[in-house]
PDB file of C-alpha atoms in Angstrom:
ATOM      1  CA  MET A   1     132.345  69.996 125.204  1.00 64.00           C
ATOM      2  CA  LYS A   2     133.235  73.519 124.618  1.00 66.00           C
ATOM      3  CA  ARG A   3     132.792  73.022 120.885  1.00 73.00           C
ATOM      4  CA  ARG A   4     129.438  71.392 121.281  1.00 66.00           C
ATOM      5  CA  LEU A   5     128.235  74.291 123.356  1.00 61.00           C
ATOM      6  CA  VAL A   6     129.429  76.880 120.779  1.00 59.00           C
ATOM      7  CA  SER A   7     127.740  74.868 118.042  1.00 64.00           C
ATOM      8  CA  LEU A   8     124.543  74.719 119.745  1.00 60.00           C
ATOM      9  CA  LEU A   9     124.406  78.425 120.625  1.00 60.00           C
ATOM     10  CA  ILE A  10     125.033  79.205 117.005  1.00 69.00           C
ATOM     11  CA  VAL A  11     122.143  76.920 115.818  1.00 62.00           C
ATOM     12  CA  THR A  12     119.945  78.429 118.573  1.00 67.00           C
ATOM     13  CA  LEU A  13     120.753  81.985 117.441  1.00 62.00           C
ATOM     14  CA  PHE A  14     120.026  81.113 113.876  1.00 61.00           C
ATOM     15  CA  GLY A  15     116.912  79.380 114.568  1.00 63.00           C
ATOM     16  CA  SER A  16     115.471  82.337 116.547  1.00 63.00           C
ATOM     17  CA  ILE A  17     116.325  85.200 113.928  1.00 64.00           C
ATOM     18  CA  PHE A  18     114.409  83.078 111.320  1.00 58.00           C
ATOM     19  CA  SER A  19     111.443  82.375 113.510  1.00 56.00           C
ATOM     20  CA  LEU A  20     111.187  86.147 114.301  1.00 51.00           C
ATOM     21  CA  THR A  21     111.493  87.136 110.693  1.00 51.00           C
ATOM     22  CA  ALA A  22     108.629  84.624 109.667  1.00 50.00           C
ATOM     23  CA  SER A  23     106.344  85.681 112.629  1.00 50.00           C
ATOM     24  CA  ALA A  24     106.949  89.310 111.500  1.00 51.00           C
ATOM     25  CA  ALA A  25     106.072  88.806 107.652  1.00 55.00           C
ATOM     26  CA  SER A  26     102.919  86.628 108.295  1.00 59.00           C
ATOM     27  CA  LYS A  27     101.481  89.122 110.834  1.00 65.00           C
ATOM     28  CA  PRO A  28      98.161  90.075 109.404  1.00 68.00           C
ATOM     29  CA  PRO A  29      97.466  93.782 108.885  1.00 70.00           C
ATOM     30  CA  THR A  30      95.524  95.638 111.612  1.00 80.00           C
ATOM     31  CA  PHE A  31      91.923  96.705 110.227  1.00 82.00           C
ATOM     32  CA  VAL A  32      90.765 100.249 111.407  1.00 84.00           C
ATOM     33  CA  SER A  33      87.124 101.863 111.064  1.00 86.00           C
ATOM     34  CA  VAL A  34      86.924 105.281 109.480  1.00 87.00           C
ATOM     35  CA  VAL A  35      84.167 107.641 110.764  1.00 87.00           C
ATOM     36  CA  MET A  36      83.588 110.892 109.302  1.00 84.00           C
ATOM     37  CA  ASP A  37      80.929 113.380 110.699  1.00 85.00           C
ATOM     38  CA  GLY A  38      79.809 110.888 113.117  1.00 89.00           C
ATOM     39  CA  LYS A  39      79.012 107.994 110.400  1.00 86.00           C
ATOM     40  CA  LYS A  40      81.293 104.915 109.654  1.00 86.00           C
ATOM     41  CA  ILE A  41      82.277 104.885 106.057  1.00 83.00           C
ATOM     42  CA  TRP A  42      81.724 101.585 104.432  1.00 80.00           C
ATOM     43  CA  PHE A  43      84.400 100.438 102.034  1.00 84.00           C
ATOM     44  CA  PRO A  44      83.133  97.533  99.398  1.00 82.00           C
ATOM     45  CA  ASP A  45      86.299  96.724  97.969  1.00 82.00           C
ATOM     46  CA  ALA A  46      89.317  97.056 100.321  1.00 84.00           C
ATOM     47  CA  GLN A  47      89.283  98.068 104.000  1.00 87.00           C
ATOM     48  CA  ALA A  48      91.346 100.726 105.880  1.00 89.00           C
ATOM     49  CA  PHE A  49      94.047  99.107 107.559  1.00 88.00           C
ATOM     50  CA  ILE A  50      97.402  99.669 109.210  1.00 88.00           C
ATOM     51  CA  ASP A  51     100.544  98.262 107.368  1.00 86.00           C
ATOM     52  CA  GLU A  52     103.614  96.700 108.643  1.00 84.00           C
ATOM     53  CA  ASN A  53     105.428 100.120 108.655  1.00 85.00           C
ATOM     54  CA  GLY A  54     102.624 101.651 111.096  1.00 86.00           C
ATOM     55  CA  ARG A  55     100.907 103.638 108.303  1.00 89.00           C
ATOM     56  CA  THR A  56      97.285 103.717 107.947  1.00 88.00           C
ATOM     57  CA  LEU A  57      96.042 103.191 104.335  1.00 89.00           C
ATOM     58  CA  VAL A  58      92.565 104.209 103.530  1.00 89.00           C
ATOM     59  CA  PRO A  59      90.759 103.806 100.055  1.00 88.00           C
ATOM     60  CA  VAL A  60      90.641 107.399  98.691  1.00 86.00           C
ATOM     61  CA  ARG A  61      87.641 106.890  96.342  1.00 88.00           C
ATOM     62  CA  PHE A  62      85.153 106.312  99.162  1.00 85.00           C
ATOM     63  CA  VAL A  63      86.308 109.133 101.320  1.00 87.00           C
ATOM     64  CA  ALA A  64      86.387 111.606  98.565  1.00 89.00           C
ATOM     65  CA  GLU A  65      82.920 110.396  97.451  1.00 88.00           C
ATOM     66  CA  SER A  66      81.531 110.813 101.248  1.00 85.00           C
ATOM     67  CA  LEU A  67      82.922 114.529 100.892  1.00 87.00           C
ATOM     68  CA  GLY A  68      80.670 115.001  97.775  1.00 89.00           C
ATOM     69  CA  ALA A  69      83.574 114.759  95.301  1.00 92.00           C
ATOM     70  CA  LYS A  70      83.627 112.946  91.850  1.00 91.00           C
ATOM     71  CA  VAL A  71      86.449 110.441  91.494  1.00 91.00           C
ATOM     72  CA  GLY A  72      87.641 109.538  87.992  1.00 92.00           C
ATOM     73  CA  TRP A  73      90.426 107.585  86.350  1.00 91.00           C
ATOM     74  CA  GLU A  74      92.490 108.523  83.194  1.00 92.00           C
ATOM     75  CA  SER A  75      94.269 105.500  81.635  1.00 93.00           C
ATOM     76  CA  LYS A  76      96.295 107.794  79.322  1.00 94.00           C
ATOM     77  CA  THR A  77      98.092 109.497  82.198  1.00 92.00           C
ATOM     78  CA  GLN A  78      97.454 106.994  84.757  1.00 92.00           C
ATOM     79  CA  THR A  79      96.145 109.599  87.125  1.00 92.00           C
ATOM     80  CA  VAL A  80      92.974 109.726  89.434  1.00 89.00           C
ATOM     81  CA  PRO A  81      91.026 113.153  89.003  1.00 91.00           C
ATOM     82  CA  ILE A  82      89.024 114.162  92.015  1.00 92.00           C
ATOM     83  CA  THR A  83      86.515 116.874  91.250  1.00 91.00           C
ATOM     84  CA  ARG A  84      84.757 118.908  93.960  1.00 88.00           C
ATOM     85  CA  ASP A  85      83.308 122.514  93.646  1.00 83.00           C
ATOM     86  CA  ARG A  86      85.050 123.136  90.167  1.00 71.00           C
ATOM     87  CA  SER A  87      88.573 122.233  91.913  1.00 68.00           C
ATOM     88  CA  ILE A  88      90.473 119.419  90.419  1.00 63.00           C
ATOM     89  CA  TYR A  89      93.070 117.486  92.379  1.00 64.00           C
ATOM     90  CA  ARG A  90      95.189 114.970  90.558  1.00 64.00           C
ATOM     91  CA  SER A  91      97.070 112.067  92.019  1.00 60.00           C
ATOM     92  CA  ASP A  92     100.372 113.224  90.559  1.00 60.00           C
ATOM     93  CA  ASP A  93     100.030 116.574  92.195  1.00 49.00           C
TER      94      ASP A  93
END
């Protein structure tokens, strides 16, 4: 009887561990709205969201363009230069 109880307890523990892992992995990201100067920024390609680590990820192109900057792509160096008012910011800086 004692052996059966221990076996049942072990099976229950393993089952609960796997169900918690599966539910955490299948949790969809939380989408957020981005508002700048009182206006909501629209993202046509990808939406801003909070990932599983609690970090807020926002597509930088649309935020930079809303600030009046130009965003490019340099394939040779695989960098994203962002230019505004003759200042250049690169993704590798």
